[in-house]
């Protein structure tokens, strides 16, 4: 079985032991389909190689489905949140506040107050203005400084977050100035955090980052700040072509050898949930314009924005025929030329067939919208031979609720 637990059996695609054709007979397309086994395995790849005082804080922005968050709580993960909404949702899913970190470049005073009142593990402070707000709180929450490491991953410019001129974090120099300006009596600075960027394929970058944070942590300690953890962010790549795997356990083992006296925190999003999920869609029709042949499907950029926004290429197959066919562009129904899953797919498909768009578990549903007044799709969880709805399909009435009063 492939690591993502999708497998063709006599030309028919299965997820775990469930035939996707049977799901399609019951659930209207498009829908997101997730594998419980894959989610659990990716959690274990992280958690089985850390110490009990270390934390794997799943980055909720990748996918915030309540029922997926509940699985992650059970698997012992903590959470990296970036808004009041995400914070409230992980609490609703049963997360222990002591296993939550709060990142984000523009947290409001009320978001900071909520995090402080809940007593979360760490507020990851990204600027001097944020620190000033925290000092005004009645409590003295645990905080970490988010360092902009000025590092470059080989990734799309929109998901670069670690270069000097990105909006995220603060330079090492600015962090040191703040650590000098405010003593341990004013602030409770207990950690340093950084995120290199997303889709990082070279795991040595994490070692470089760790070294950077370690030497800065020593300087902070010399200034009287009791640093207890280093957080090296998330960003480990997945292979969207599904040929190689970037095994999180390899990364964690490598990092753990070097962490020294500090507790280790990681903030993976994509590498936990991307390949556990896919988007299942139906071929509405096939047409030819100019030199191109198009397969028009009933999922669009509002369901999975990554190809339109980042030119991301997600592998696509026919759930009932894993054979080569003709060369097509696969496009959605949205009124935008950018509503395309890409060109030059070699696939056999006809009207009414169902296609599967892989690796859509991360930044799929969480970046979805109602553009063109399209309804948000349902989300289905497979576990062995069973499947269940973990998010209902949106109805037209749902879309009116906040306007028709
Ligand atoms: N920690 C921080 C501070 C982050 O900014 C991010 C992602 C993560 C953790 C998780 O990164 P991951 O392990 O998922 O790569 N929408 C884009 C990705 C944006 C990621 C932003 N920050 C995409 O679809 O590729």
Coordinates of N, CA and C in Angstrom, one line a residue, residues 137-297:
X137 N -1.2 43.6 29.5 CA -2.1 42.6 30.0 C -2.0 42.5 31.6
X138 N -3.1 42.0 32.2 CA -3.0 41.8 33.7 C -2.1 40.7 34.1
X139 N -2.1 39.7 33.2 CA -1.2 38.5 33.5 C 0.1 38.6 32.8
X140 N 1.0 37.7 33.2 CA 2.3 37.7 32.5 C 2.5 36.4 31.8
X141 N 1.9 36.3 30.5 CA 1.9 35.0 29.9 C 3.3 34.5 29.4
X142 N 3.5 33.2 29.3 CA 4.7 32.7 28.7 C 4.8 33.2 27.2
X143 N 5.9 33.8 26.9 CA 6.1 34.2 25.5 C 7.4 33.7 24.9
X144 N 7.4 33.7 23.6 CA 8.7 33.4 22.8 C 8.8 34.5 21.8
X145 N 10.1 34.8 21.5 CA 10.3 35.8 20.4 C 10.4 35.0 19.1
X146 N 9.6 35.4 18.1 CA 9.7 34.8 16.8 C 10.8 35.5 16.0
X147 N 11.8 34.8 15.7 CA 12.9 35.3 15.0 C 12.7 35.1 13.5
X148 N 13.0 36.2 12.7 CA 13.1 36.0 11.3 C 14.5 35.6 10.9
X149 N 14.7 34.3 10.5 CA 16.0 33.7 10.5 C 16.8 34.2 9.2
X150 N 16.2 34.9 8.4 CA 16.8 35.3 7.1 C 17.4 34.1 6.4
X151 N 16.5 33.1 6.2 CA 17.0 31.9 5.5 C 16.0 31.7 4.3
X152 N 16.5 31.0 3.3 CA 15.7 30.8 2.1 C 15.5 29.3 1.8
X153 N 14.2 28.9 1.7 CA 14.0 27.5 1.3 C 13.7 27.6 -0.2
X154 N 13.9 26.5 -0.9 CA 13.6 26.6 -2.4 C 12.1 26.4 -2.6
X155 N 11.4 27.4 -2.5 CA 9.9 27.3 -2.5 C 9.3 28.5 -3.2
X156 N 7.9 28.4 -3.3 CA 7.2 29.5 -4.0 C 7.3 30.8 -3.2
X157 N 7.5 31.9 -3.8 CA 7.6 33.2 -3.1 C 6.5 33.5 -2.1
X158 N 5.3 33.0 -2.4 CA 4.1 33.3 -1.5 C 4.2 32.5 -0.3
X159 N 5.0 31.4 -0.2 CA 5.1 30.6 1.0 C 6.5 30.7 1.6
X160 N 7.2 31.7 1.2 CA 8.5 32.1 1.8 C 8.2 32.9 3.0
X161 N 8.6 32.5 4.2 CA 8.3 33.4 5.4 C 9.6 33.7 6.1
X162 N 10.7 33.2 5.8 CA 11.9 33.3 6.6 C 13.0 34.3 6.1
X163 N 12.7 35.0 5.0 CA 13.7 36.0 4.5 C 13.6 37.3 5.3
X164 N 14.8 38.0 5.3 CA 14.9 39.2 6.1 C 13.7 40.2 5.8
X165 N 13.3 40.3 4.5 CA 12.3 41.4 4.2 C 10.9 40.8 4.2
X166 N 10.7 39.7 4.8 CA 9.3 39.2 5.0 C 8.7 39.9 6.2
X167 N 7.4 39.9 6.2 CA 6.7 40.6 7.3 C 6.8 39.8 8.7
X168 N 7.2 38.6 8.6 CA 7.1 37.7 9.8 C 8.3 37.9 10.8
X169 N 8.0 37.8 12.1 CA 9.0 37.7 13.1 C 9.8 39.0 13.2
X170 N 11.0 38.9 13.9 CA 11.9 40.1 14.1 C 13.3 39.6 13.9
X171 N 14.2 40.5 13.6 CA 15.6 40.1 13.4 C 16.2 39.7 14.7
X172 N 17.3 39.0 14.6 CA 18.0 38.6 15.9 C 18.4 39.8 16.7
X173 N 18.8 40.9 16.0 CA 19.3 42.1 16.7 C 18.1 42.7 17.4
X174 N 17.0 42.8 16.7 CA 15.8 43.5 17.4 C 15.3 42.6 18.6
X175 N 15.4 41.3 18.4 CA 15.0 40.4 19.6 C 15.9 40.7 20.8
X176 N 17.2 40.8 20.5 CA 18.2 41.0 21.6 C 17.9 42.4 22.3
X177 N 17.6 43.4 21.4 CA 17.4 44.7 22.0 C 16.2 44.7 22.9
X178 N 15.1 43.9 22.5 CA 13.9 43.8 23.4 C 14.3 43.0 24.7
X179 N 15.1 42.0 24.5 CA 15.5 41.2 25.7 C 16.3 42.0 26.7
X180 N 17.0 43.0 26.1 CA 17.8 43.9 27.0 C 16.9 44.9 27.7
X181 N 16.0 45.4 26.8 CA 15.1 46.5 27.3 C 14.2 46.1 28.4
X182 N 13.7 44.8 28.3 CA 12.7 44.3 29.3 C 13.3 43.2 30.1
X183 N 13.2 43.3 31.4 CA 13.9 42.2 32.2 C 12.8 41.1 32.5
X184 N 13.3 40.1 33.1 CA 12.5 39.0 33.5 C 11.3 39.4 34.5
X185 N 11.5 40.6 35.1 CA 10.4 41.1 35.9 C 9.2 41.6 35.0
X186 N 9.6 42.2 33.9 CA 8.6 42.8 33.0 C 7.9 41.7 32.1
X187 N 8.7 40.8 31.6 CA 8.1 39.8 30.7 C 8.6 38.4 31.1
X188 N 7.8 37.4 30.6 CA 8.1 36.0 30.9 C 8.6 35.3 29.6
X189 N 9.8 35.7 29.2 CA 10.4 35.2 27.9 C 11.0 33.8 28.1
X190 N 10.3 32.8 27.6 CA 10.8 31.4 27.8 C 11.2 30.6 26.6
X191 N 11.1 31.3 25.4 CA 11.4 30.5 24.2 C 11.8 31.4 23.0
X192 N 12.3 30.7 22.0 CA 12.6 31.3 20.7 C 11.9 30.5 19.7
X193 N 11.4 31.1 18.7 CA 10.7 30.4 17.6 C 11.1 31.0 16.2
X194 N 11.0 30.1 15.2 CA 11.2 30.6 13.8 C 10.6 29.6 12.9
X195 N 10.2 30.1 11.7 CA 9.6 29.2 10.7 C 10.4 29.6 9.4
X196 N 11.1 28.6 8.8 CA 11.9 28.9 7.6 C 11.0 29.3 6.4
X197 N 9.9 28.5 6.3 CA 9.0 28.7 5.1 C 8.3 27.3 4.9
X198 N 7.6 27.2 3.8 CA 6.9 26.0 3.6 C 7.4 25.2 2.4
X199 N 7.1 23.9 2.4 CA 7.6 23.0 1.3 C 9.2 23.0 1.4
X200 N 9.7 22.8 2.6 CA 11.2 22.7 2.7 C 11.6 21.3 2.4
X201 N 12.5 21.1 1.4 CA 13.0 19.8 1.1 C 14.3 19.5 1.6
X202 N 15.1 20.5 2.0 CA 16.4 20.3 2.5 C 16.4 20.4 4.1
X203 N 16.4 19.2 4.7 CA 16.2 19.2 6.2 C 17.4 19.7 6.9
X204 N 18.6 19.9 6.2 CA 19.7 20.5 6.9 C 19.4 21.9 7.3
X205 N 18.5 22.6 6.6 CA 18.2 23.9 7.0 C 17.7 24.0 8.4
X206 N 17.0 23.0 8.8 CA 16.4 23.0 10.2 C 17.6 22.9 11.2
X207 N 18.6 22.2 10.9 CA 19.8 22.1 11.8 C 20.5 23.5 11.9
X208 N 20.6 24.2 10.7 CA 21.2 25.5 10.7 C 20.3 26.5 11.6
X209 N 19.0 26.3 11.4 CA 18.1 27.2 12.2 C 18.3 26.9 13.7
X210 N 18.3 25.6 14.0 CA 18.5 25.2 15.4 C 19.7 25.9 16.1
X211 N 20.8 25.8 15.3 CA 22.1 26.4 15.8 C 21.9 27.9 16.1
X212 N 21.3 28.5 15.1 CA 21.1 30.0 15.2 C 20.3 30.3 16.5
X213 N 19.2 29.5 16.7 CA 18.3 29.7 17.9 C 19.1 29.4 19.2
X214 N 19.9 28.3 19.1 CA 20.6 28.0 20.4 C 21.6 29.1 20.8
X215 N 22.3 29.6 19.9 CA 23.3 30.6 20.3 C 22.5 31.9 20.8
X216 N 21.4 32.2 20.1 CA 20.6 33.4 20.6 C 20.0 33.1 22.0
X217 N 19.6 31.9 22.2 CA 19.0 31.5 23.5 C 20.0 31.7 24.6
X218 N 21.2 31.3 24.3 CA 22.3 31.5 25.4 C 22.4 33.0 25.7
X219 N 22.4 33.8 24.7 CA 22.5 35.3 25.0 C 21.3 35.8 25.8
X220 N 20.1 35.3 25.5 CA 18.9 35.7 26.2 C 19.0 35.2 27.7
X221 N 19.6 34.0 27.9 CA 19.7 33.5 29.2 C 20.7 34.3 30.0
X222 N 21.7 34.7 29.3 CA 22.7 35.6 30.0 C 22.1 36.9 30.5
X223 N 21.0 37.3 29.8 CA 20.3 38.5 30.2 C 19.3 38.3 31.2
X224 N 19.2 37.0 31.7 CA 18.3 36.7 32.8 C 16.9 36.1 32.4
X225 N 16.8 35.8 31.1 CA 15.5 35.2 30.6 C 15.6 33.7 30.6
X226 N 14.7 33.0 31.3 CA 14.8 31.5 31.5 C 14.3 30.8 30.3
X227 N 15.1 30.7 29.2 CA 14.6 30.0 28.0 C 14.5 28.5 28.3
X228 N 13.3 28.0 28.0 CA 13.2 26.5 28.2 C 12.9 25.7 26.9
X229 N 12.6 26.4 25.8 CA 12.3 25.7 24.6 C 12.7 26.4 23.4
X230 N 13.0 25.7 22.3 CA 13.2 26.2 21.0 C 12.2 25.6 20.0
X231 N 11.6 26.5 19.2 CA 10.5 26.0 18.3 C 11.0 26.3 16.9
X232 N 11.3 25.2 16.1 CA 11.8 25.4 14.8 C 10.8 25.4 13.7
X233 N 9.5 25.7 14.1 CA 8.5 25.9 13.1 C 8.0 24.6 12.4
X234 N 7.4 24.8 11.3 CA 6.9 23.7 10.4 C 7.6 23.8 9.1
X235 N 6.8 23.3 8.1 CA 7.3 23.5 6.7 C 7.9 22.3 6.0
X236 N 8.0 21.2 6.7 CA 8.6 20.0 6.0 C 7.7 19.7 4.7
X237 N 8.4 19.5 3.6 CA 7.7 19.3 2.3 C 7.0 17.9 2.3
X238 N 6.1 17.9 1.3 CA 5.5 16.6 0.9 C 5.8 16.6 -0.6
X239 N 5.8 15.4 -1.2 CA 6.0 15.3 -2.7 C 4.6 15.3 -3.3
X240 N 4.2 16.4 -4.0 CA 2.9 16.4 -4.7 C 2.8 15.5 -5.8
X241 N 4.0 15.0 -6.4 CA 4.0 14.0 -7.4 C 3.8 12.6 -6.9
X242 N 4.0 12.5 -5.5 CA 3.8 11.3 -4.8 C 4.8 10.2 -5.2
X243 N 6.0 10.6 -5.4 CA 7.0 9.6 -5.7 C 8.0 9.4 -4.6
X244 N 8.4 10.5 -3.9 CA 9.3 10.3 -2.8 C 8.6 10.7 -1.5
X245 N 9.1 10.3 -0.4 CA 8.5 10.7 0.9 C 9.5 11.5 1.7
X246 N 9.1 12.6 2.3 CA 10.0 13.3 3.2 C 9.5 12.8 4.6
X247 N 10.2 11.8 5.1 CA 9.7 11.2 6.3 C 10.0 12.1 7.6
X248 N 8.9 12.5 8.2 CA 9.1 13.4 9.4 C 9.9 12.7 10.5
X249 N 9.9 11.3 10.6 CA 10.7 10.7 11.7 C 12.2 10.9 11.4
X250 N 12.6 10.9 10.1 CA 14.0 11.2 9.8 C 14.4 12.6 10.3
X251 N 13.5 13.6 10.0 CA 13.8 15.0 10.4 C 13.9 15.0 11.9
X252 N 12.9 14.5 12.6 CA 12.9 14.6 14.1 C 14.1 13.9 14.7
X253 N 14.5 12.7 14.2 CA 15.7 12.1 14.8 C 16.9 12.9 14.6
X254 N 17.0 13.5 13.4 CA 18.2 14.3 13.1 C 18.3 15.5 14.1
X255 N 17.1 16.2 14.3 CA 17.0 17.4 15.1 C 17.3 17.0 16.6
X256 N 16.7 15.9 17.0 CA 16.7 15.6 18.4 C 18.2 15.3 18.9
X257 N 19.0 14.9 18.0 CA 20.4 14.6 18.3 C 21.1 16.0 18.7
X258 N 20.6 17.1 18.2 CA 21.2 18.4 18.4 C 20.5 19.3 19.3
X259 N 19.4 19.0 19.9 CA 18.6 20.0 20.6 C 19.3 20.4 22.0
X260 N 20.0 19.5 22.5 CA 20.7 19.9 23.8 C 19.7 20.0 24.9
X261 N 19.9 21.1 25.8 CA 19.2 21.2 27.0 C 17.7 21.7 26.8
X262 N 17.4 22.2 25.7 CA 16.1 22.9 25.5 C 15.1 21.9 25.0
X263 N 13.8 22.1 25.4 CA 12.7 21.3 24.9 C 12.5 21.7 23.4
X264 N 12.1 20.8 22.6 CA 11.9 21.0 21.2 C 10.4 21.2 20.9
X265 N 10.1 22.2 20.1 CA 8.8 22.3 19.5 C 8.8 22.3 18.0
X266 N 7.8 21.7 17.4 CA 7.7 21.7 16.0 C 6.3 22.1 15.6
X267 N 6.1 22.7 14.5 CA 4.8 23.2 14.1 C 4.4 22.7 12.7
X268 N 4.3 21.4 12.5 CA 4.0 20.9 11.2 C 2.5 21.0 10.8
X269 N 2.2 21.4 9.6 CA 0.9 21.4 9.1 C 0.7 20.5 8.0
X270 N 1.3 20.9 6.8 CA 1.2 20.1 5.6 C 1.6 18.6 5.7
X271 N 2.7 18.4 6.4 CA 3.3 17.0 6.5 C 2.4 16.1 7.4
X272 N 1.5 16.7 8.1 CA 0.5 15.9 8.9 C -0.7 15.5 8.1
X273 N -1.2 16.5 7.3 CA -2.6 16.3 6.8 C -2.7 16.3 5.3
X274 N -1.6 16.8 4.5 CA -1.8 17.0 3.1 C -2.2 15.7 2.4
X275 N -1.3 14.7 2.6 CA -1.5 13.4 1.9 C -2.5 12.5 2.4
X276 N -3.0 12.9 3.6 CA -4.1 12.1 4.2 C -5.5 12.5 3.5
X277 N -5.4 13.5 2.7 CA -6.7 14.0 2.1 C -6.6 14.2 0.6
X278 N -7.8 14.1 0.0 CA -7.9 14.2 -1.5 C -9.2 14.9 -1.8
X279 N -9.4 15.4 -3.0 CA -10.6 16.0 -3.4 C -11.2 15.2 -4.5
X280 N -12.4 14.7 -4.3 CA -13.0 13.8 -5.3 C -14.0 14.7 -6.1
X281 N -13.9 14.6 -7.4 CA -14.7 15.4 -8.3 C -15.3 14.6 -9.5
X282 N -16.3 15.2 -10.2 CA -16.8 14.5 -11.3 C -16.6 15.3 -12.6
X283 N -16.4 14.5 -13.7 CA -16.2 15.2 -15.0 C -17.6 15.6 -15.5
X284 N -17.7 17.0 -15.7 CA -18.9 17.5 -16.2 C -19.0 17.4 -17.7
X285 N -17.8 17.5 -18.3 CA -17.8 17.4 -19.8 C -16.4 17.5 -20.3
X286 N -16.2 17.2 -21.6 CA -14.9 17.3 -22.2 C -15.1 18.2 -23.5
X287 N -14.2 19.2 -23.6 CA -14.3 20.1 -24.8 C -12.9 20.4 -25.3
X288 N -12.9 20.9 -26.6 CA -11.7 21.3 -27.2 C -11.7 22.7 -27.6
X289 N -10.7 23.5 -27.3 CA -10.7 24.9 -27.8 C -9.3 25.2 -28.3
X290 N -9.1 25.7 -29.5 CA -7.8 25.9 -30.1 C -7.0 24.6 -30.1
X291 N -5.8 24.7 -29.5 CA -4.9 23.5 -29.5 C -5.2 22.6 -28.3
X292 N -6.1 23.0 -27.4 CA -6.2 22.3 -26.1 C -7.5 21.5 -26.0
X293 N -7.3 20.4 -25.2 CA -8.5 19.6 -24.8 C -8.7 19.8 -23.4
X294 N -9.9 20.1 -23.0 CA -10.2 20.4 -21.5 C -11.1 19.3 -20.9
X295 N -10.7 18.9 -19.7 CA -11.7 18.1 -18.9 C -12.3 19.2 -17.9
X296 N -13.6 19.4 -18.0 CA -14.2 20.3 -17.0 C -14.8 19.5 -15.9
X297 N -14.3 19.8 -14.7 CA -14.8 19.1 -13.5 C -15.7 19.9 -12.6

